[in-house]
PDB file of C-alpha atoms in Angstrom:
ATOM      1  CA  MET A 192      82.853  76.660 145.128  1.00  0.00           C
ATOM      2  CA  ASN A 193      80.515  78.001 142.551  1.00  0.00           C
ATOM      3  CA  MET A 194      79.133  75.346 140.260  1.00  0.00           C
ATOM      4  CA  THR A 195      77.077  77.614 138.084  1.00  0.00           C
ATOM      5  CA  PRO A 196      77.507  76.731 134.227  1.00  0.00           C
ATOM      6  CA  LYS A 197      79.296  79.429 132.063  1.00  0.00           C
ATOM      7  CA  ALA A 198      78.306  80.141 128.882  1.00  0.00           C
ATOM      8  CA  VAL A 199      80.213  82.464 126.274  1.00  0.00           C
ATOM      9  CA  CYS A 200      77.662  84.754 124.372  1.00  0.00           C
ATOM     10  CA  ILE A 201      78.739  85.816 120.820  1.00  0.00           C
ATOM     11  CA  ILE A 202      76.773  89.435 120.729  1.00  0.00           C
ATOM     12  CA  SER A 203      77.026  91.684 118.149  1.00  0.00           C
ATOM     13  CA  GLY A 204      74.553  94.535 119.363  1.00  0.00           C
ATOM     14  CA  GLY A 205      71.596  93.188 117.277  1.00  0.00           C
ATOM     15  CA  MET A 206      68.380  91.848 118.191  1.00  0.00           C
ATOM     16  CA  ASP A 207      69.109  88.070 117.660  1.00  0.00           C
ATOM     17  CA  SER A 208      72.488  88.091 119.702  1.00  0.00           C
ATOM     18  CA  ALA A 209      70.725  89.700 122.344  1.00  0.00           C
ATOM     19  CA  LEU A 210      67.941  87.351 122.665  1.00  0.00           C
ATOM     20  CA  SER A 211      70.059  84.462 122.265  1.00  0.00           C
ATOM     21  CA  ALA A 212      71.999  85.756 125.123  1.00  0.00           C
ATOM     22  CA  LYS A 213      69.033  86.400 127.256  1.00  0.00           C
ATOM     23  CA  ILE A 214      68.040  82.742 126.780  1.00  0.00           C
ATOM     24  CA  ALA A 215      71.361  81.635 128.049  1.00  0.00           C
ATOM     25  CA  LYS A 216      70.900  83.896 131.254  1.00  0.00           C
ATOM     26  CA  ASP A 217      67.371  82.473 131.810  1.00  0.00           C
ATOM     27  CA  GLU A 218      68.555  78.890 131.643  1.00  0.00           C
ATOM     28  CA  GLY A 219      70.762  79.684 134.430  1.00  0.00           C
ATOM     29  CA  TYR A 220      74.043  80.102 132.787  1.00  0.00           C
ATOM     30  CA  GLU A 221      76.664  82.978 133.947  1.00  0.00           C
ATOM     31  CA  ILE A 222      77.418  84.899 131.006  1.00  0.00           C
ATOM     32  CA  ILE A 223      80.580  85.685 129.566  1.00  0.00           C
ATOM     33  CA  ALA A 224      79.687  88.543 127.170  1.00  0.00           C
ATOM     34  CA  LEU A 225      81.701  88.411 123.599  1.00  0.00           C
ATOM     35  CA  HIS A 226      81.943  91.095 120.988  1.00  0.00           C
ATOM     36  CA  PHE A 227      84.104  91.499 117.987  1.00  0.00           C
ATOM     37  CA  ASN A 228      84.928  95.002 116.227  1.00  0.00           C
ATOM     38  CA  TYR A 229      85.995  93.911 112.767  1.00  0.00           C
ATOM     39  CA  GLY A 230      85.768  97.144 110.916  1.00  0.00           C
ATOM     40  CA  GLN A 231      82.230  97.041 110.021  1.00  0.00           C
ATOM     41  CA  ARG A 232      80.695 100.367 109.163  1.00  0.00           C
ATOM     42  CA  THR A 233      78.375 100.723 112.512  1.00  0.00           C
ATOM     43  CA  LYS A 234      81.052  99.252 114.913  1.00  0.00           C
ATOM     44  CA  LYS A 235      81.003 102.281 116.920  1.00  0.00           C
ATOM     45  CA  ARG A 236      77.245 102.028 117.676  1.00  0.00           C
ATOM     46  CA  GLU A 237      77.353  97.975 118.168  1.00  0.00           C
ATOM     47  CA  LEU A 238      79.674  98.487 120.537  1.00  0.00           C
ATOM     48  CA  GLU A 239      77.585 100.760 122.523  1.00  0.00           C
ATOM     49  CA  SER A 240      74.773  98.313 121.988  1.00  0.00           C
ATOM     50  CA  PHE A 241      76.885  95.619 123.237  1.00  0.00           C
ATOM     51  CA  ARG A 242      78.022  96.936 126.386  1.00  0.00           C
ATOM     52  CA  LYS A 243      74.599  98.114 127.103  1.00  0.00           C
ATOM     53  CA  ILE A 244      73.232  94.564 126.908  1.00  0.00           C
ATOM     54  CA  ALA A 245      76.207  92.919 128.447  1.00  0.00           C
ATOM     55  CA  GLU A 246      75.195  95.157 131.628  1.00  0.00           C
ATOM     56  CA  SER A 247      71.755  94.011 131.497  1.00  0.00           C
ATOM     57  CA  LEU A 248      72.439  90.432 131.266  1.00  0.00           C
ATOM     58  CA  GLU A 249      75.004  91.214 134.303  1.00  0.00           C
ATOM     59  CA  ALA A 250      77.828  89.610 132.378  1.00  0.00           C
ATOM     60  CA  VAL A 251      80.833  88.069 134.802  1.00  0.00           C
ATOM     61  CA  ALA A 252      83.111  88.652 132.126  1.00  0.00           C
ATOM     62  CA  SER A 253      82.949  90.912 128.982  1.00  0.00           C
ATOM     63  CA  TYR A 254      85.608  90.727 126.134  1.00  0.00           C
ATOM     64  CA  GLU A 255      85.687  93.518 122.983  1.00  0.00           C
ATOM     65  CA  LEU A 256      88.140  92.014 120.614  1.00  0.00           C
ATOM     66  CA  ASP A 257      89.723  93.786 117.477  1.00  0.00           C
ATOM     67  CA  LEU A 258      89.788  92.051 114.126  1.00  0.00           C
ATOM     68  CA  ASP A 259      90.961  94.553 111.993  1.00  0.00           C
ATOM     69  CA  PHE A 260      92.250  92.091 109.375  1.00  0.00           C
ATOM     70  CA  PHE A 261      88.549  91.691 108.027  1.00  0.00           C
ATOM     71  CA  GLU A 262      88.946  95.246 106.471  1.00  0.00           C
ATOM     72  CA  GLN A 263      92.190  94.103 104.936  1.00  0.00           C
ATOM     73  CA  ILE A 264      90.449  90.962 103.215  1.00  0.00           C
ATOM     74  CA  GLY A 265      87.645  93.056 102.316  1.00  0.00           C
ATOM     75  CA  ALA A 266      85.075  91.729 100.007  1.00  0.00           C
ATOM     76  CA  SER A 267      82.201  92.783 102.023  1.00  0.00           C
ATOM     77  CA  ALA A 268      80.212  95.765 101.968  1.00  0.00           C
ATOM     78  CA  LEU A 269      80.172  96.013 105.698  1.00  0.00           C
ATOM     79  CA  THR A 270      83.857  96.190 105.945  1.00  0.00           C
ATOM     80  CA  ASP A 271      84.764  97.873 102.525  1.00  0.00           C
ATOM     81  CA  HIS A 272      83.799 101.229 101.984  1.00  0.00           C
ATOM     82  CA  SER A 273      83.850 100.982  97.985  1.00  0.00           C
ATOM     83  CA  ILE A 274      81.198  98.365  97.850  1.00  0.00           C
ATOM     84  CA  ASP A 275      77.619  99.899  98.274  1.00  0.00           C
ATOM     85  CA  ILE A 276      75.301  98.753 101.074  1.00  0.00           C
ATOM     86  CA  PRO A 277      72.287  97.218  99.056  1.00  0.00           C
ATOM     87  CA  THR A 278      69.060  99.275  99.576  1.00  0.00           C
ATOM     88  CA  GLY A 279      66.772  98.045  96.890  1.00  0.00           C
ATOM     89  CA  GLY A 280      65.172  95.426  99.103  1.00  0.00           C
ATOM     90  CA  LEU A 281      65.763  91.598  99.790  1.00  0.00           C
ATOM     91  CA  GLU A 282      67.059  89.623  96.918  1.00  0.00           C
ATOM     92  CA  GLU A 283      67.582  85.759  96.278  1.00  0.00           C
ATOM     93  CA  GLY A 284      71.252  84.518  97.051  1.00  0.00           C
ATOM     94  CA  VAL A 285      74.234  85.471  98.942  1.00  0.00           C
ATOM     95  CA  PRO A 286      74.507  89.308  99.063  1.00  0.00           C
ATOM     96  CA  VAL A 287      77.214  91.606  99.352  1.00  0.00           C
ATOM     97  CA  THR A 288      76.826  92.406 103.070  1.00  0.00           C
ATOM     98  CA  TYR A 289      78.477  88.783 103.542  1.00  0.00           C
ATOM     99  CA  VAL A 290      81.528  88.693 105.071  1.00  0.00           C
ATOM    100  CA  PRO A 291      83.768  85.852 104.240  1.00  0.00           C
ATOM    101  CA  PHE A 292      83.690  83.194 106.947  1.00  0.00           C
ATOM    102  CA  ARG A 293      82.997  85.352 109.584  1.00  0.00           C
ATOM    103  CA  ASN A 294      81.203  83.352 112.090  1.00  0.00           C
ATOM    104  CA  GLY A 295      83.630  80.309 111.529  1.00  0.00           C
ATOM    105  CA  ILE A 296      86.254  83.182 112.785  1.00  0.00           C
ATOM    106  CA  PHE A 297      84.038  84.134 115.481  1.00  0.00           C
ATOM    107  CA  LEU A 298      83.209  80.628 116.580  1.00  0.00           C
ATOM    108  CA  SER A 299      86.922  79.979 116.521  1.00  0.00           C
ATOM    109  CA  ILE A 300      88.064  82.834 118.877  1.00  0.00           C
ATOM    110  CA  ALA A 301      84.994  82.281 121.129  1.00  0.00           C
ATOM    111  CA  ALA A 302      86.121  78.830 121.526  1.00  0.00           C
ATOM    112  CA  ALA A 303      89.435  79.724 123.021  1.00  0.00           C
ATOM    113  CA  VAL A 304      87.704  82.157 125.576  1.00  0.00           C
ATOM    114  CA  ALA A 305      85.155  79.433 126.383  1.00  0.00           C
ATOM    115  CA  GLU A 306      87.986  76.990 126.770  1.00  0.00           C
ATOM    116  CA  LYS A 307      90.002  79.570 128.861  1.00  0.00           C
ATOM    117  CA  HIS A 308      86.810  79.806 131.391  1.00  0.00           C
ATOM    118  CA  GLY A 309      85.824  76.481 131.448  1.00  0.00           C
ATOM    119  CA  ALA A 310      82.421  77.376 129.594  1.00  0.00           C
ATOM    120  CA  GLU A 311      80.037  74.172 128.880  1.00  0.00           C
ATOM    121  CA  ALA A 312      78.342  76.363 126.060  1.00  0.00           C
ATOM    122  CA  LEU A 313      78.379  78.663 123.361  1.00  0.00           C
ATOM    123  CA  PHE A 314      75.570  80.760 122.011  1.00  0.00           C
ATOM    124  CA  ILE A 315      75.606  82.502 118.901  1.00  0.00           C
ATOM    125  CA  GLY A 316      72.268  84.248 117.674  1.00  0.00           C
ATOM    126  CA  VAL A 317      72.285  82.740 113.954  1.00  0.00           C
ATOM    127  CA  VAL A 318      69.007  82.489 112.158  1.00  0.00           C
ATOM    128  CA  GLU A 319      68.495  80.219 109.072  1.00  0.00           C
ATOM    129  CA  GLU A 320      65.137  80.768 108.303  1.00  0.00           C
ATOM    130  CA  ASP A 321      64.609  84.460 107.757  1.00  0.00           C
ATOM    131  CA  SER A 322      68.179  85.767 107.349  1.00  0.00           C
ATOM    132  CA  SER A 323      70.174  87.500 104.649  1.00  0.00           C
ATOM    133  CA  GLY A 324      70.942  84.229 102.987  1.00  0.00           C
ATOM    134  CA  TYR A 325      74.313  83.913 104.768  1.00  0.00           C
ATOM    135  CA  PRO A 326      75.905  80.489 104.239  1.00  0.00           C
ATOM    136  CA  ASP A 327      77.796  80.537 107.564  1.00  0.00           C
ATOM    137  CA  CYS A 328      74.174  81.014 109.470  1.00  0.00           C
ATOM    138  CA  ARG A 329      73.143  77.466 108.538  1.00  0.00           C
ATOM    139  CA  GLU A 330      72.401  74.633 111.312  1.00  0.00           C
ATOM    140  CA  SER A 331      74.301  72.166 109.665  1.00  0.00           C
ATOM    141  CA  TYR A 332      77.673  74.362 109.455  1.00  0.00           C
ATOM    142  CA  ILE A 333      77.465  75.441 112.968  1.00  0.00           C
ATOM    143  CA  LYS A 334      77.183  71.805 114.279  1.00  0.00           C
ATOM    144  CA  GLN A 335      79.956  70.716 111.827  1.00  0.00           C
ATOM    145  CA  MET A 336      82.010  73.585 113.632  1.00  0.00           C
ATOM    146  CA  GLU A 337      80.985  72.263 116.982  1.00  0.00           C
ATOM    147  CA  ARG A 338      82.611  68.784 116.109  1.00  0.00           C
ATOM    148  CA  ALA A 339      85.960  70.653 114.899  1.00  0.00           C
ATOM    149  CA  ILE A 340      86.097  72.755 117.927  1.00  0.00           C
ATOM    150  CA  ASN A 341      86.206  69.753 120.228  1.00  0.00           C
ATOM    151  CA  LEU A 342      88.528  67.793 118.278  1.00  0.00           C
ATOM    152  CA  GLY A 343      90.650  70.488 118.563  1.00  0.00           C
ATOM    153  CA  THR A 344      90.516  71.351 122.145  1.00  0.00           C
ATOM    154  CA  LYS A 345      91.707  69.760 125.447  1.00  0.00           C
ATOM    155  CA  GLU A 346      89.979  66.395 126.243  1.00  0.00           C
ATOM    156  CA  GLU A 347      88.072  67.789 129.001  1.00  0.00           C
ATOM    157  CA  THR A 348      86.549  70.630 126.953  1.00  0.00           C
ATOM    158  CA  ASN A 349      83.314  69.432 125.717  1.00  0.00           C
ATOM    159  CA  LEU A 350      81.335  72.751 124.254  1.00  0.00           C
ATOM    160  CA  GLN A 351      77.850  72.503 122.705  1.00  0.00           C
ATOM    161  CA  ILE A 352      77.507  75.367 120.246  1.00  0.00           C
ATOM    162  CA  ARG A 353      73.777  76.452 121.049  1.00  0.00           C
ATOM    163  CA  MET A 354      71.950  78.337 118.133  1.00  0.00           C
ATOM    164  CA  PRO A 355      68.290  78.992 119.920  1.00  0.00           C
ATOM    165  CA  LEU A 356      67.052  81.296 117.088  1.00  0.00           C
ATOM    166  CA  VAL A 357      68.228  79.059 113.944  1.00  0.00           C
ATOM    167  CA  ALA A 358      64.692  77.812 112.938  1.00  0.00           C
ATOM    168  CA  MET A 359      62.575  80.906 113.891  1.00  0.00           C
ATOM    169  CA  SER A 360      61.415  84.006 111.950  1.00  0.00           C
ATOM    170  CA  LYS A 361      61.962  87.208 112.911  1.00  0.00           C
ATOM    171  CA  ALA A 362      58.202  87.978 113.883  1.00  0.00           C
ATOM    172  CA  GLN A 363      58.965  85.212 116.368  1.00  0.00           C
ATOM    173  CA  ILE A 364      62.193  86.552 117.676  1.00  0.00           C
ATOM    174  CA  VAL A 365      60.322  89.869 118.133  1.00  0.00           C
ATOM    175  CA  ALA A 366      57.848  88.191 120.100  1.00  0.00           C
ATOM    176  CA  GLU A 367      60.223  85.922 122.186  1.00  0.00           C
ATOM    177  CA  ALA A 368      62.358  88.984 122.789  1.00  0.00           C
ATOM    178  CA  LEU A 369      59.374  91.047 124.281  1.00  0.00           C
ATOM    179  CA  ARG A 370      58.234  87.989 126.152  1.00  0.00           C
ATOM    180  CA  ARG A 371      61.737  87.704 127.969  1.00  0.00           C
ATOM    181  CA  ASP A 372      62.126  91.593 128.377  1.00  0.00           C
ATOM    182  CA  VAL A 373      65.176  91.637 126.134  1.00  0.00           C
ATOM    183  CA  PRO A 374      66.055  95.617 125.911  1.00  0.00           C
ATOM    184  CA  LEU A 375      65.230  95.792 122.377  1.00  0.00           C
ATOM    185  CA  GLN A 376      65.380  99.706 122.490  1.00  0.00           C
ATOM    186  CA  TYR A 377      69.385  99.257 123.022  1.00  0.00           C
ATOM    187  CA  THR A 378      69.831  96.716 120.043  1.00  0.00           C
ATOM    188  CA  TRP A 379      71.033  98.018 116.563  1.00  0.00           C
ATOM    189  CA  SER A 380      70.531  96.253 113.214  1.00  0.00           C
ATOM    190  CA  CYS A 381      71.345  98.881 110.490  1.00  0.00           C
ATOM    191  CA  TYR A 382      74.419  98.036 108.309  1.00  0.00           C
ATOM    192  CA  GLN A 383      75.129 101.451 107.100  1.00  0.00           C
ATOM    193  CA  ASN A 384      74.077 104.360 109.805  1.00  0.00           C
ATOM    194  CA  GLU A 385      75.245 104.704 113.529  1.00  0.00           C
ATOM    195  CA  ASP A 386      72.670 107.593 114.164  1.00  0.00           C
ATOM    196  CA  VAL A 387      69.413 107.033 112.901  1.00  0.00           C
ATOM    197  CA  ALA A 388      68.732 103.559 111.439  1.00  0.00           C
ATOM    198  CA  CYS A 389      68.405 103.452 107.568  1.00  0.00           C
ATOM    199  CA  GLY A 390      65.022 101.322 107.418  1.00  0.00           C
ATOM    200  CA  VAL A 391      65.971 100.260 103.700  1.00  0.00           C
ATOM    201  CA  CYS A 392      69.417  98.085 104.141  1.00  0.00           C
ATOM    202  CA  ASP A 393      68.589  94.165 104.164  1.00  0.00           C
ATOM    203  CA  SER A 394      69.103  93.893 107.926  1.00  0.00           C
ATOM    204  CA  CYS A 395      66.549  97.084 108.514  1.00  0.00           C
ATOM    205  CA  ARG A 396      64.175  95.543 106.187  1.00  0.00           C
ATOM    206  CA  LEU A 397      64.437  92.321 107.982  1.00  0.00           C
ATOM    207  CA  ARG A 398      63.796  93.717 111.653  1.00  0.00           C
ATOM    208  CA  LEU A 399      61.183  95.854 110.531  1.00  0.00           C
ATOM    209  CA  ARG A 400      59.220  93.193 109.055  1.00  0.00           C
ATOM    210  CA  GLY A 401      59.624  90.850 112.113  1.00  0.00           C
ATOM    211  CA  PHE A 402      58.306  93.901 114.350  1.00  0.00           C
ATOM    212  CA  ALA A 403      55.145  94.526 111.588  1.00  0.00           C
ATOM    213  CA  GLN A 404      54.361  90.892 111.604  1.00  0.00           C
ATOM    214  CA  ALA A 405      54.733  90.611 115.431  1.00  0.00           C
ATOM    215  CA  GLY A 406      51.897  93.433 115.413  1.00  0.00           C
ATOM    216  CA  VAL A 407      54.297  95.619 117.534  1.00  0.00           C
ATOM    217  CA  LYS A 408      56.423  99.044 116.696  1.00  0.00           C
ATOM    218  CA  ASP A 409      60.286  98.797 116.741  1.00  0.00           C
ATOM    219  CA  PRO A 410      61.354 101.318 119.743  1.00  0.00           C
ATOM    220  CA  ILE A 411      64.465 102.659 117.570  1.00  0.00           C
ATOM    221  CA  ALA A 412      64.254 105.231 114.986  1.00  0.00           C
ATOM    222  CA  TYR A 413      64.268 104.954 111.239  1.00  0.00           C
ATOM    223  CA  ALA A 414      65.016 107.581 108.611  1.00  0.00           C
ATOM    224  CA  ASP A 415      62.998 105.768 106.024  1.00  0.00           C
ATOM    225  CA  GLU A 416      60.440 103.424 107.801  1.00  0.00           C
ATOM    226  CA  ALA A 417      57.703 103.365 105.224  1.00  0.00           C
ATOM    227  CA  THR A 418      59.731 102.205 102.503  1.00  0.00           C
ATOM    228  CA  ALA A 419      61.233  99.319 104.644  1.00  0.00           C
ATOM    229  CA  GLU A 420      57.881  98.035 105.437  1.00  0.00           C
ATOM    230  CA  ASP A 421      57.192  97.196 101.708  1.00  0.00           C
TER     231      ASP A 421
END
């Protein structure tokens, strides 16, 4: 009987979630890879990245779930094309790229997948210290979700939500990803382009700043890298 513990890993296709999943793999978990298509502008490229990352992790199961209702809800530049992606630089407060309660919904669905497979852990690559200011990336919130999930599932279900990057900076994430041989060339962070990363959206700026501070070059191409590093 195979007693290897299982972990459900939410993998967006980005650098943070790829590292989070690799940490789970390195800790000895069998990986159940989970990806959400929620009407985001770069969903095709993110899905392509997810598939490559899941393959590199030798995932024992893989889920690609469509959540079209996020487009109906809107209220985010990622899912509503009438709202422009900000490209003027990082600002204080919650940006228009925040998708209302996205991580709460993702974690709830991931918990259902975890319960099905008898997984012990659920890994999510949230970053609180060096993020875009999203409220659903806070450690205190994720811990409360863990409590709620364990209250609302079977008695024998005891899920631990792991967020190994939550207190890390982007530079630390880049360094750790390189140390663990995460295939960063497959990852995608840009909010608005699927061919060449724009280099000026919040996500590109944070990623490029992390690589610059880590002293290494990002393996993906950018349309406007010089501006993004300002």
